[in-house]
Short mmCIF file of C-alpha atoms in Angstrom, two decimals:
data_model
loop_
_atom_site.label_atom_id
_atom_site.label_comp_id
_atom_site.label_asym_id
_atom_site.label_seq_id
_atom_site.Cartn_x
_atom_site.Cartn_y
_atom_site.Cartn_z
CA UNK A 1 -17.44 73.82 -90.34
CA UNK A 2 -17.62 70.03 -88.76
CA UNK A 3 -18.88 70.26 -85.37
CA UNK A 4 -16.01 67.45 -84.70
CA UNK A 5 -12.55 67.91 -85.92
CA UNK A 6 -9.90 65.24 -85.43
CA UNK A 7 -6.58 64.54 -87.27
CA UNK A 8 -7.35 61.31 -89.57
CA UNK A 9 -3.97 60.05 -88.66
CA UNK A 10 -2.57 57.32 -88.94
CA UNK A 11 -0.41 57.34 -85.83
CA UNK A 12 2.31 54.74 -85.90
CA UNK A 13 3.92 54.30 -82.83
CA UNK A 14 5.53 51.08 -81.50
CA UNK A 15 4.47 48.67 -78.62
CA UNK A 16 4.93 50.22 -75.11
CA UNK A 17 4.49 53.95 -76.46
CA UNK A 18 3.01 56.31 -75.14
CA UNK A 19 0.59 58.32 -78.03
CA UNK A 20 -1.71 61.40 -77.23
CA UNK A 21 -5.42 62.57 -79.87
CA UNK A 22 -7.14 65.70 -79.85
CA UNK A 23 -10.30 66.61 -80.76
CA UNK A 24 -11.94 70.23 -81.32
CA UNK A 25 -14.93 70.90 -81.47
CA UNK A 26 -17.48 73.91 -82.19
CA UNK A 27 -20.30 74.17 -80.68
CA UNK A 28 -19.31 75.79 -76.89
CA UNK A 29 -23.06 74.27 -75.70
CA UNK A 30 -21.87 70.93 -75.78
CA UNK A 31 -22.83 68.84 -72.62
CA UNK A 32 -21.04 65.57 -72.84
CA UNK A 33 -18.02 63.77 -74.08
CA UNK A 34 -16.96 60.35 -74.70
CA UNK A 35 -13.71 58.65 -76.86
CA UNK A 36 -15.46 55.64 -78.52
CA UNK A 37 -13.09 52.98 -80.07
CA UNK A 38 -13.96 51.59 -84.04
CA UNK A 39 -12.25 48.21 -85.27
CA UNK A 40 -12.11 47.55 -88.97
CA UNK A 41 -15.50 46.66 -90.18
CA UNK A 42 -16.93 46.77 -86.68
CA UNK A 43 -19.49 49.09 -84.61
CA UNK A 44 -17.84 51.56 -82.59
CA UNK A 45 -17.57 51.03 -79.15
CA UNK A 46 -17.33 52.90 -75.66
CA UNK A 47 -14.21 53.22 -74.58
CA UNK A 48 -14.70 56.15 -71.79
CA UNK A 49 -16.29 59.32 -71.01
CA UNK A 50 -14.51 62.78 -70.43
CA UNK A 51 -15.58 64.37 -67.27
CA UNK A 52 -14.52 68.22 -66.61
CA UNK A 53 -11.79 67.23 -63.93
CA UNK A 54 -9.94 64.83 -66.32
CA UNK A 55 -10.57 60.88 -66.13
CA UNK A 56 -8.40 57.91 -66.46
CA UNK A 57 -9.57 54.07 -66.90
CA UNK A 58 -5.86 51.72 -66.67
CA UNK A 59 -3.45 53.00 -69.43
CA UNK A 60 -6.20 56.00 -70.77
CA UNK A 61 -6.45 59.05 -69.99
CA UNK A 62 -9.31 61.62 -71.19
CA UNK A 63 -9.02 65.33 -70.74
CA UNK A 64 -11.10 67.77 -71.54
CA UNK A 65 -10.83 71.93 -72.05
CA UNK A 66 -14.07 73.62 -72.44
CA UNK A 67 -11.91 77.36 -72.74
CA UNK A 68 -10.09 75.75 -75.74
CA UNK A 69 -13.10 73.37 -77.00
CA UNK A 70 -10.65 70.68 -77.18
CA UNK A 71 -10.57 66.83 -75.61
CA UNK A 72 -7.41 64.54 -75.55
CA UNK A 73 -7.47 61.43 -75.05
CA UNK A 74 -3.50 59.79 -73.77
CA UNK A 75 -2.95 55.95 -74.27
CA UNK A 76 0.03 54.74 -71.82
CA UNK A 77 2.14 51.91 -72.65
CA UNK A 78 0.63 50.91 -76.04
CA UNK A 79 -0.57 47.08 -76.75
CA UNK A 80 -0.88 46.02 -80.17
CA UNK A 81 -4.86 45.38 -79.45
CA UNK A 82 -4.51 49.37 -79.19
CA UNK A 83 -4.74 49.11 -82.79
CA UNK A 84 -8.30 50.80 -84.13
CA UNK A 85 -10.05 54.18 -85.15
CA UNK A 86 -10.53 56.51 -81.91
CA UNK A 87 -14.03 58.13 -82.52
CA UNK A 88 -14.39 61.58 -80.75
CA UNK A 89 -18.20 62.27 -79.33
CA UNK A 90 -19.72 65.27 -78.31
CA UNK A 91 -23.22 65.43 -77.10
CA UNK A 92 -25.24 69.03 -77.72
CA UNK A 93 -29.03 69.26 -76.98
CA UNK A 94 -30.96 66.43 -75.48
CA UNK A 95 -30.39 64.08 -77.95
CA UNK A 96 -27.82 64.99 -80.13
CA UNK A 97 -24.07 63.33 -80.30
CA UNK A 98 -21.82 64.43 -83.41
CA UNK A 99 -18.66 61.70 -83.92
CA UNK A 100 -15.30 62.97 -85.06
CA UNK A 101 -14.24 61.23 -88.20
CA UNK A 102 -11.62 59.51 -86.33
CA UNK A 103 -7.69 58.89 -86.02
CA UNK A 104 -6.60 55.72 -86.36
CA UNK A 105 -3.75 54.38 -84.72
CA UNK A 106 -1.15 51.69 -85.53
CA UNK A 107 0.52 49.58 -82.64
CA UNK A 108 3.80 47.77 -84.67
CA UNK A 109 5.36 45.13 -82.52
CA UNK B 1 -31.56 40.24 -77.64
CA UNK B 2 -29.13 41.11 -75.45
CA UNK B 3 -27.77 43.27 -78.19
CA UNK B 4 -28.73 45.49 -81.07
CA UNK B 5 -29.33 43.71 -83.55
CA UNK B 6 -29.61 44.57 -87.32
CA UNK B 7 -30.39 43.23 -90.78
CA UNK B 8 -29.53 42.46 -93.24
CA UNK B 9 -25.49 42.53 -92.16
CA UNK B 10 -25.26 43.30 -96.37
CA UNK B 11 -27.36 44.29 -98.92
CA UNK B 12 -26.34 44.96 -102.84
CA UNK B 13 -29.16 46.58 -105.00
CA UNK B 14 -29.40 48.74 -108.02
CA UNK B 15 -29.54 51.64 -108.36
CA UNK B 16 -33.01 53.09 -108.71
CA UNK B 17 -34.42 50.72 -106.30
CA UNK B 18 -36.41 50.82 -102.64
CA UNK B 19 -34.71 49.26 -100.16
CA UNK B 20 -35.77 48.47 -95.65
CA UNK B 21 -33.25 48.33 -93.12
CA UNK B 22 -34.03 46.47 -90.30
CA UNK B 23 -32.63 47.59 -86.39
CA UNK B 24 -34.20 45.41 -83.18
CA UNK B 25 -32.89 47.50 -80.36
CA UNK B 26 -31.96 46.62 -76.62
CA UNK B 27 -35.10 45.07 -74.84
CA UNK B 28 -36.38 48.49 -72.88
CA UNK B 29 -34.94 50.78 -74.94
CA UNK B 30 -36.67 53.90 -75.59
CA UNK B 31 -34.48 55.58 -77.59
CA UNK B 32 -33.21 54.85 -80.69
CA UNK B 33 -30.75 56.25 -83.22
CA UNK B 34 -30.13 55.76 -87.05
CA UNK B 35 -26.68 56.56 -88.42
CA UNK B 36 -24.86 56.56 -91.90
CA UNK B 37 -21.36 55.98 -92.09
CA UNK B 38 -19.04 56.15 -95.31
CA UNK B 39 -15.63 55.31 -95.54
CA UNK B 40 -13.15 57.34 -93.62
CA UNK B 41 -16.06 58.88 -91.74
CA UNK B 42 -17.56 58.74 -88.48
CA UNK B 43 -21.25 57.62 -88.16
CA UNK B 44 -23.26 60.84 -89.35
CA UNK B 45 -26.58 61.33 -87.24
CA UNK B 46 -30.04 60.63 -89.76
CA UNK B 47 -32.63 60.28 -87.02
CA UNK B 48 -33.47 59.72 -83.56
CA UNK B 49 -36.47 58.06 -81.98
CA UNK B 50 -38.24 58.38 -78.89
CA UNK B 51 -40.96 55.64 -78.28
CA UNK B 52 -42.87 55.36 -81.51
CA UNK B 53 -42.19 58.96 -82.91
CA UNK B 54 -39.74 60.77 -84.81
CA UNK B 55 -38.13 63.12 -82.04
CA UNK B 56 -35.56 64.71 -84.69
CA UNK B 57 -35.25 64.01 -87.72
CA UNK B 58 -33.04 66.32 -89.33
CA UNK B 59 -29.91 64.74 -90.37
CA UNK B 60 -32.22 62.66 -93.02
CA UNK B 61 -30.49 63.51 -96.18
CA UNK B 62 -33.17 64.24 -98.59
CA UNK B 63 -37.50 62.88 -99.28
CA UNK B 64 -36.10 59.33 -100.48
CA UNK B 65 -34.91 58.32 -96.68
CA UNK B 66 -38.07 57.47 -94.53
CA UNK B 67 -37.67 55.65 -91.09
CA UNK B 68 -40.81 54.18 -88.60
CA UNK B 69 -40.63 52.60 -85.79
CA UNK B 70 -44.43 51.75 -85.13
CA UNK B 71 -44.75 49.45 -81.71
CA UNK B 72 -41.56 51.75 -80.07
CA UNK B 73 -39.60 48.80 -80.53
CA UNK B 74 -38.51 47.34 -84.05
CA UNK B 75 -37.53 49.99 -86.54
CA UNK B 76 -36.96 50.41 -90.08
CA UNK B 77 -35.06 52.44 -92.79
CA UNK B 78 -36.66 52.96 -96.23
CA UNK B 79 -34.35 54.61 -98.85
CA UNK B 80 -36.42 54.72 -102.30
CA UNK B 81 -34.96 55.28 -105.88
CA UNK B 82 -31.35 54.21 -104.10
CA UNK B 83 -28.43 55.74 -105.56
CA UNK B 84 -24.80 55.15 -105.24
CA UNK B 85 -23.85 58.09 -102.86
CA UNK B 86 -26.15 56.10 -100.39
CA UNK B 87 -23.38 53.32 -100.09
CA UNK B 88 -22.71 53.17 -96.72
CA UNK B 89 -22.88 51.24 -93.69
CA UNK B 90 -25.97 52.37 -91.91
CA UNK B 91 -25.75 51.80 -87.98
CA UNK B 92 -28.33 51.59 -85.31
CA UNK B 93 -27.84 52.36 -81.73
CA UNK B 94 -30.49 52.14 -78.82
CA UNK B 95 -30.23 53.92 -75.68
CA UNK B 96 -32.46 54.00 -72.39
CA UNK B 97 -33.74 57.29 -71.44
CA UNK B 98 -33.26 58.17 -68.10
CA UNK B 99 -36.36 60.36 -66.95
CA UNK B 100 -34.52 64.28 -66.17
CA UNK B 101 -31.11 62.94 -67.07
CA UNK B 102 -30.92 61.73 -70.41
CA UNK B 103 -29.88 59.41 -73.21
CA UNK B 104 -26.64 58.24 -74.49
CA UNK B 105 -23.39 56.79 -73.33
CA UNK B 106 -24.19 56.92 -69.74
CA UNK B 107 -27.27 54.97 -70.36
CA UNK B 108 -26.52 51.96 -72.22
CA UNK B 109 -26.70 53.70 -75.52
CA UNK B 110 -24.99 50.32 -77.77
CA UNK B 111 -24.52 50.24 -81.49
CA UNK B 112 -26.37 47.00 -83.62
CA UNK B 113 -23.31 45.94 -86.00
CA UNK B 114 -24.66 47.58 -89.09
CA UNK B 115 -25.88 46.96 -92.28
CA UNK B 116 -23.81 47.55 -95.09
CA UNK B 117 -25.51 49.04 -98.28
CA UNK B 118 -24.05 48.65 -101.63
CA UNK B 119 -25.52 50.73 -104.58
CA UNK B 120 -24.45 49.25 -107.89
#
């Protein structure tokens, strides 16, 4: 089983959407979480860290549920720059971060 | 640098032969991670430094994948007797390590741009 499980996607939703990910993931020690962002042929990219109480940065929103294992990320009012790979991260141990093989989602004008 | 840097951005070899990839991480980084990512995947952990030595190694594939980092700065990837399955783009990251707290996203960890390895 992949410590990181996301839905590959694509997601095609039009300009000004609104468009929700989840994430699962196994390992219940896990520490930390972050939603990283991955354009085509490009490194990935921070996009924000999921704190316990929920977190939002301008049109995102990160969630987290430790009882279900699960992390969501919400994307308000989508742009066509929206338009990448969403990487889910979980840290375990020290050291450790596993990435989700991402969903990629599709902004059409 | 003021970033990661890595090279070469490409490489093409055959298959059979040795091969270094090259990561200069963040000026004061301590840490510093190797991944492997294929197509349609997210990067896949290989090894992690700390300082000069090895702190985990165990998402090295198999004996033919060797990494150093010798002065704590400058590392490199060795893959000998390549083989096509190891066609990937192979990312660095660098991180500071902040003494009780940790490594990682909260700490500057940054990704170099890659190198992409092509086994032919």
């Amino acid at each position: 089983r992949k410590e990181v499980e996301q839905d590959p996607g694509p997601f095609n939703v039009p300009e000004g959407a609104t468009v929700a990910f989840n994430c699962t993931y196994s390992n219940s020690a896990s520490q930390s979480f972050f939603w990283y962002r991955q354009d085509c042929r490009k490194e990935p990219k921070l996009l924000m860290s999921v704190y316990s109480s929920g977190n939002e940065d301008g049109r995102f929103t990160a969630q987290l549920n430790r009882a279900s294992q699960y992390i969501s990320l919400l994307i308000r009012d989508s742009k066509l720059s929206d338009s990448a790979t969403y990487l889910c991260v979980v840290n375990v141990d020290f050291n450790k971060f596993y990435f989700g093989s991402g969903t990629k989602l599709n902004v059409k004008p | 640098g003021a970033g990661v840097s890595q090279t070469p951005s490409n490489k093409v070899t055959e298959k059979g032969k040795y091969v270094e990839l090259r990561c200069d991480p963040i000026s004061g980084h301590t840490a510093l991670y190797w991944y492997r990512q294929s197509l349609g995947q997210g990067p896949e952990f290989l090894i992690y430094f700390q300082g000069t030595g090895a702190a985990d190694d165990s998402g090295l594939p198999n004996d033919r994948f060797f990494a150093v980092r010798p002065e704590g700065s400058v590392s490199t990837l060795k893959i000998q007797r390549t083989e096509r399955g190891d066609s990937a783009v192979y990312l660095c990251a660098s991180s500071l390590n902040h003494p009780g707290q940790g490594v990682g996203p909260n700490y500057g960890y940054t990704f170099g741009s890659g190198t992409r390895l092509t086994v032919v």
